[in-house]
Tab-separated table of C-alpha atoms in Angstrom:
chain	number	residue	atom	x	y	z
S	1252	MET	CA	166.938	3.148	48.045
S	1253	ASN	CA	169.946	5.424	48.513
S	1254	LEU	CA	167.633	8.429	48.924
S	1255	VAL	CA	165.801	6.728	51.769
S	1256	GLU	CA	169.033	5.764	53.487
S	1257	ASN	CA	170.300	9.359	53.304
S	1258	ILE	CA	167.247	10.920	54.960
S	1259	GLU	CA	168.331	13.227	57.767
S	1260	TYR	CA	166.240	12.995	60.921
S	1261	ASN	CA	165.972	15.794	63.493
S	1262	THR	CA	167.016	13.398	66.245
S	1263	GLU	CA	170.355	12.927	64.448
S	1264	ARG	CA	170.926	16.636	63.848
S	1265	PRO	CA	172.744	19.010	66.234
S	1266	LYS	CA	170.525	20.602	68.874
S	1267	LEU	CA	169.236	24.075	68.025
S	1268	HIS	CA	170.273	26.752	70.532
S	1269	ILE	CA	167.190	28.886	69.721
S	1270	PRO	CA	164.620	26.625	68.024
S	1271	GLU	CA	162.313	29.566	67.207
S	1272	TYR	CA	164.604	30.650	64.360
S	1273	GLY	CA	164.711	27.211	62.773
S	1274	ARG	CA	167.520	25.117	61.325
S	1275	HIS	CA	168.213	27.294	58.277
S	1276	PHE	CA	169.125	30.208	60.555
S	1277	GLN	CA	171.345	27.890	62.542
S	1278	LYS	CA	173.111	26.782	59.356
S	1279	MET	CA	173.713	30.408	58.375
S	1280	VAL	CA	175.251	31.089	61.786
S	1281	ASP	CA	177.411	27.963	61.539
S	1282	HIS	CA	178.582	29.140	58.122
S	1283	ALA	CA	179.493	32.555	59.534
S	1284	VAL	CA	181.563	30.898	62.259
S	1285	SER	CA	183.476	28.880	59.645
S	1286	ILE	CA	184.499	31.942	57.567
S	1287	ALA	CA	188.215	32.603	57.988
S	1288	ASP	CA	188.301	36.210	56.729
S	1289	ARG	CA	187.212	38.570	59.510
S	1290	GLU	CA	185.893	41.266	57.173
S	1291	GLU	CA	183.740	38.743	55.323
S	1292	ARG	CA	182.629	37.239	58.649
S	1293	ASN	CA	181.469	40.653	59.894
S	1294	LYS	CA	179.590	41.210	56.650
S	1295	VAL	CA	177.771	37.870	56.896
S	1296	ALA	CA	176.944	38.476	60.591
S	1297	LYS	CA	175.308	41.814	59.760
S	1298	SER	CA	173.317	40.150	56.984
S	1299	ILE	CA	172.046	37.518	59.416
S	1300	ILE	CA	171.044	40.248	61.899
S	1301	SER	CA	169.158	42.027	59.112
S	1302	VAL	CA	167.215	38.863	58.250
S	1303	MET	CA	166.466	38.250	61.939
S	1304	GLY	CA	165.148	41.797	62.233
S	1305	ASN	CA	162.871	41.292	59.215
S	1306	LEU	CA	160.896	38.763	61.245
S	1307	GLN	CA	159.708	41.657	63.418
S	1308	PRO	CA	160.083	44.753	61.203
S	1309	HIS	CA	158.361	47.110	63.670
S	1310	LEU	CA	161.143	46.435	66.184
S	1311	ARG	CA	164.242	45.954	64.048
S	1312	ASP	CA	165.443	49.565	64.376
S	1313	VAL	CA	164.896	49.814	68.141
S	1314	PRO	CA	168.330	49.852	69.871
S	1315	ASP	CA	167.321	47.499	72.687
S	1316	PHE	CA	165.889	45.042	70.175
S	1317	GLN	CA	169.054	45.243	68.082
S	1318	HIS	CA	171.088	44.397	71.178
S	1319	LYS	CA	168.822	41.402	71.777
S	1320	LEU	CA	169.353	40.185	68.194
S	1321	TRP	CA	173.129	40.327	68.554
S	1322	ASP	CA	172.913	38.434	71.848
S	1323	GLN	CA	170.827	35.769	70.134
S	1324	LEU	CA	173.339	35.556	67.286
S	1325	PHE	CA	176.162	34.821	69.736
S	1326	ILE	CA	173.986	32.300	71.572
S	1327	MET	CA	173.234	30.442	68.323
S	1328	SER	CA	176.964	30.329	67.554
S	1329	ASP	CA	177.628	28.919	71.043
S	1330	PHE	CA	179.726	32.087	71.542
S	1331	LYS	CA	182.220	30.911	68.898
S	1332	LEU	CA	181.459	33.749	66.459
S	1333	ASP	CA	184.279	36.313	66.484
S	1334	VAL	CA	182.878	39.508	64.981
S	1335	ASP	CA	182.719	43.216	65.777
S	1336	SER	CA	179.432	43.719	67.605
S	1337	PRO	CA	177.996	47.258	67.948
S	1338	PHE	CA	176.975	46.291	71.502
S	1339	PRO	CA	178.893	44.871	74.460
S	1340	ILE	CA	179.073	41.101	74.068
S	1341	THR	CA	177.309	39.311	76.893
S	1342	SER	CA	179.404	36.378	78.092
S	1343	LYS	CA	178.118	32.835	78.211
S	1344	GLU	CA	178.658	32.737	81.976
S	1345	VAL	CA	176.470	35.808	82.546
S	1346	LEU	CA	173.613	34.419	80.453
S	1347	GLN	CA	173.754	31.111	82.299
S	1348	GLN	CA	173.581	32.731	85.729
S	1349	ARG	CA	170.456	31.756	87.621
S	1350	PRO	CA	168.489	34.539	89.328
S	1351	GLU	CA	168.210	34.644	93.086
S	1352	PRO	CA	165.083	32.908	94.385
S	1353	LEU	CA	162.189	35.230	95.135
S	1354	GLU	CA	161.158	35.673	98.724
S	1355	TYR	CA	157.439	35.021	98.942
S	1356	PRO	CA	155.512	36.818	101.680
S	1357	GLN	CA	154.914	34.501	104.606
S	1358	ASN	CA	151.649	36.013	105.744
S	1359	HIS	CA	149.314	33.791	107.709
S	1360	PRO	CA	146.304	36.025	108.458
S	1361	LYS	CA	143.768	34.868	110.997
S	1362	TYR	CA	140.872	35.638	108.652
S	1363	ARG	CA	142.148	34.428	105.294
S	1364	PHE	CA	138.852	34.968	103.507
S	1365	TYR	CA	139.403	38.738	103.715
S	1366	GLY	CA	142.712	38.569	101.852
S	1367	ASN	CA	145.917	40.545	102.329
S	1368	ASN	CA	144.656	43.612	100.458
S	1369	ILE	CA	142.082	44.308	103.178
S	1370	LYS	CA	144.864	44.443	105.763
S	1371	ARG	CA	146.807	46.848	103.556
S	1372	MET	CA	143.739	49.086	103.212
S	1373	ILE	CA	143.255	49.051	106.981
S	1374	ASP	CA	146.897	50.040	107.505
S	1375	VAL	CA	146.404	52.968	105.109
S	1376	ALA	CA	143.183	54.093	106.810
S	1377	ILE	CA	144.861	54.122	110.217
S	1378	LYS	CA	147.424	56.639	108.953
S	1379	TRP	CA	144.777	59.098	107.743
S	1380	GLU	CA	143.587	61.950	109.910
S	1381	GLN	CA	140.126	61.670	111.467
S	1382	GLY	CA	137.480	63.156	109.224
S	1383	ASP	CA	134.899	62.438	106.541
S	1384	MET	CA	137.413	60.897	104.129
S	1385	ARG	CA	138.707	58.458	106.717
S	1386	SER	CA	135.166	57.579	107.845
S	1387	GLY	CA	134.172	56.909	104.255
S	1388	LEU	CA	137.201	54.672	103.740
S	1389	GLU	CA	136.521	52.779	106.970
S	1390	TYR	CA	132.946	52.010	105.950
S	1391	ALA	CA	134.076	51.063	102.434
S	1392	ILE	CA	136.553	48.620	103.974
S	1393	ALA	CA	133.874	47.206	106.292
S	1394	ASN	CA	131.458	46.710	103.372
S	1395	HIS	CA	134.143	44.982	101.338
S	1396	MET	CA	134.923	42.746	104.314
S	1397	LYS	CA	131.254	41.824	104.521
S	1398	LYS	CA	131.202	40.982	100.828
S	1399	CYS	CA	134.329	38.803	101.191
S	1400	TYR	CA	132.818	37.073	104.209
S	1401	LEU	CA	129.630	36.232	102.290
S	1402	ASN	CA	131.648	34.911	99.346
S	1403	TRP	CA	133.306	32.519	101.772
S	1404	ASN	CA	130.325	31.744	104.020
S	1405	LYS	CA	127.562	31.869	101.361
S	1406	ASP	CA	124.970	32.644	104.027
S	1407	THR	CA	124.621	35.741	106.153
S	1408	VAL	CA	126.626	37.700	108.688
S	1409	GLU	CA	125.791	40.307	111.301
S	1410	ASP	CA	127.367	43.744	111.003
S	1411	THR	CA	128.601	43.412	114.578
S	1412	ALA	CA	130.805	40.476	113.545
S	1413	ILE	CA	132.358	42.533	110.731
S	1414	PHE	CA	132.927	45.479	113.090
S	1415	ALA	CA	134.607	43.151	115.590
S	1416	HIS	CA	136.923	41.713	112.930
S	1417	LEU	CA	137.775	45.202	111.674
S	1418	LYS	CA	138.586	46.358	115.185
S	1419	GLU	CA	140.811	43.339	115.723
S	1420	LEU	CA	142.643	43.699	112.399
S	1421	SER	CA	143.247	47.419	113.077
S	1422	ASP	CA	144.565	46.727	116.581
S	1423	GLY	CA	141.592	48.576	118.060
S	1424	GLN	CA	142.131	51.773	116.052
S	1425	ILE	CA	138.978	51.412	113.933
S	1426	ASP	CA	135.795	50.730	115.910
S	1427	LEU	CA	132.571	51.308	113.973
S	1428	ALA	CA	130.249	49.516	116.388
S	1429	PRO	CA	129.528	52.525	118.690
S	1430	LYS	CA	128.511	54.700	115.711
S	1431	GLY	CA	125.390	52.610	115.182
S	1432	GLU	CA	125.405	52.731	111.380
S	1433	ASN	CA	124.533	49.735	109.221
S	1434	LEU	CA	126.469	48.168	106.352
S	1435	THR	CA	124.975	47.076	103.040
S	1436	ASP	CA	122.346	44.378	103.564
S	1437	SER	CA	123.610	40.806	103.142
S	1438	GLY	CA	120.735	40.042	100.785
S	1439	GLN	CA	121.917	42.751	98.389
S	1440	PHE	CA	125.401	41.225	98.162
S	1441	LEU	CA	123.919	37.769	97.586
S	1442	LYS	CA	121.479	39.162	94.994
S	1443	ASN	CA	124.295	40.876	93.074
S	1444	ARG	CA	126.384	37.722	93.160
S	1445	LEU	CA	123.469	35.629	91.833
S	1446	ALA	CA	122.784	38.142	89.027
S	1447	LYS	CA	126.455	38.111	88.014
S	1448	SER	CA	126.478	34.306	88.033
S	1449	ASN	CA	123.389	34.227	85.789
S	1450	ARG	CA	124.950	36.709	83.343
S	1451	ASN	CA	128.125	34.648	83.084
S	1452	GLY	CA	126.088	31.502	82.540
S	1453	SER	CA	124.085	33.146	79.740
S	1454	ASN	CA	127.242	34.397	78.037
S	1455	ASN	CA	128.801	30.928	78.158
S	1456	LYS	CA	125.700	29.411	76.574
S	1457	LYS	CA	125.711	32.014	73.788
S	1458	GLY	CA	129.363	31.240	73.085
S	1459	GLN	CA	128.663	27.516	72.635
S	1460	ARG	CA	127.902	26.333	69.123
S	1461	ASN	CA	124.886	24.156	68.527
S	1462	TYR	CA	126.018	21.032	66.714
S	1463	LYS	CA	122.720	19.142	67.200
S	1464	GLY	CA	121.517	17.560	63.981
S	1465	LYS	CA	124.776	18.193	62.128
S	1466	LYS	CA	126.823	15.429	60.614
S	1467	ARG	CA	130.191	14.641	62.123
S	1468	TYR	CA	133.000	13.599	59.861
């Protein structure tokens, strides 16, 4: 009866600062903090670092990883461990600092189905000198725009519509309509998309196990 009454539940134990290392590591760190002799405390701290490094032996001798281990040791001690660290000790305040919020691009393109990368490609093409390389890039962009349009529309689109969109997105600097050339046929894009869809479907079916006729326990 006494054994049952003395069972220690996790909910009654102190919170682990780094749960990945487990409670035994935490107890070793707490023991190191309680050691009065500084020389002995340093010795125990180095032993704990060595054991921590053994969990990932391929990294334990890398200087940056060693620094990380010492930081984690101080975190687990709630920065109460007073030892001689081979690395600058990161303060609790620095570790608790929150990073500045990221500024997300506020782009609201008129033709969202083309994506932002198309606009970036157009901006690059505009900067190139006139010639075969720029012409090739312009037609590659137009073909990719047509493919994106068909992914969104799932039907068909005239080349003239793509040329008009390209001219608009390039502020009139890329106009392929007067050249009279044709882009890849819409049917080819749709055919490729259907073939890819069928391949993915076949692969998914192969990956499924057949449990028909088998007993379930």
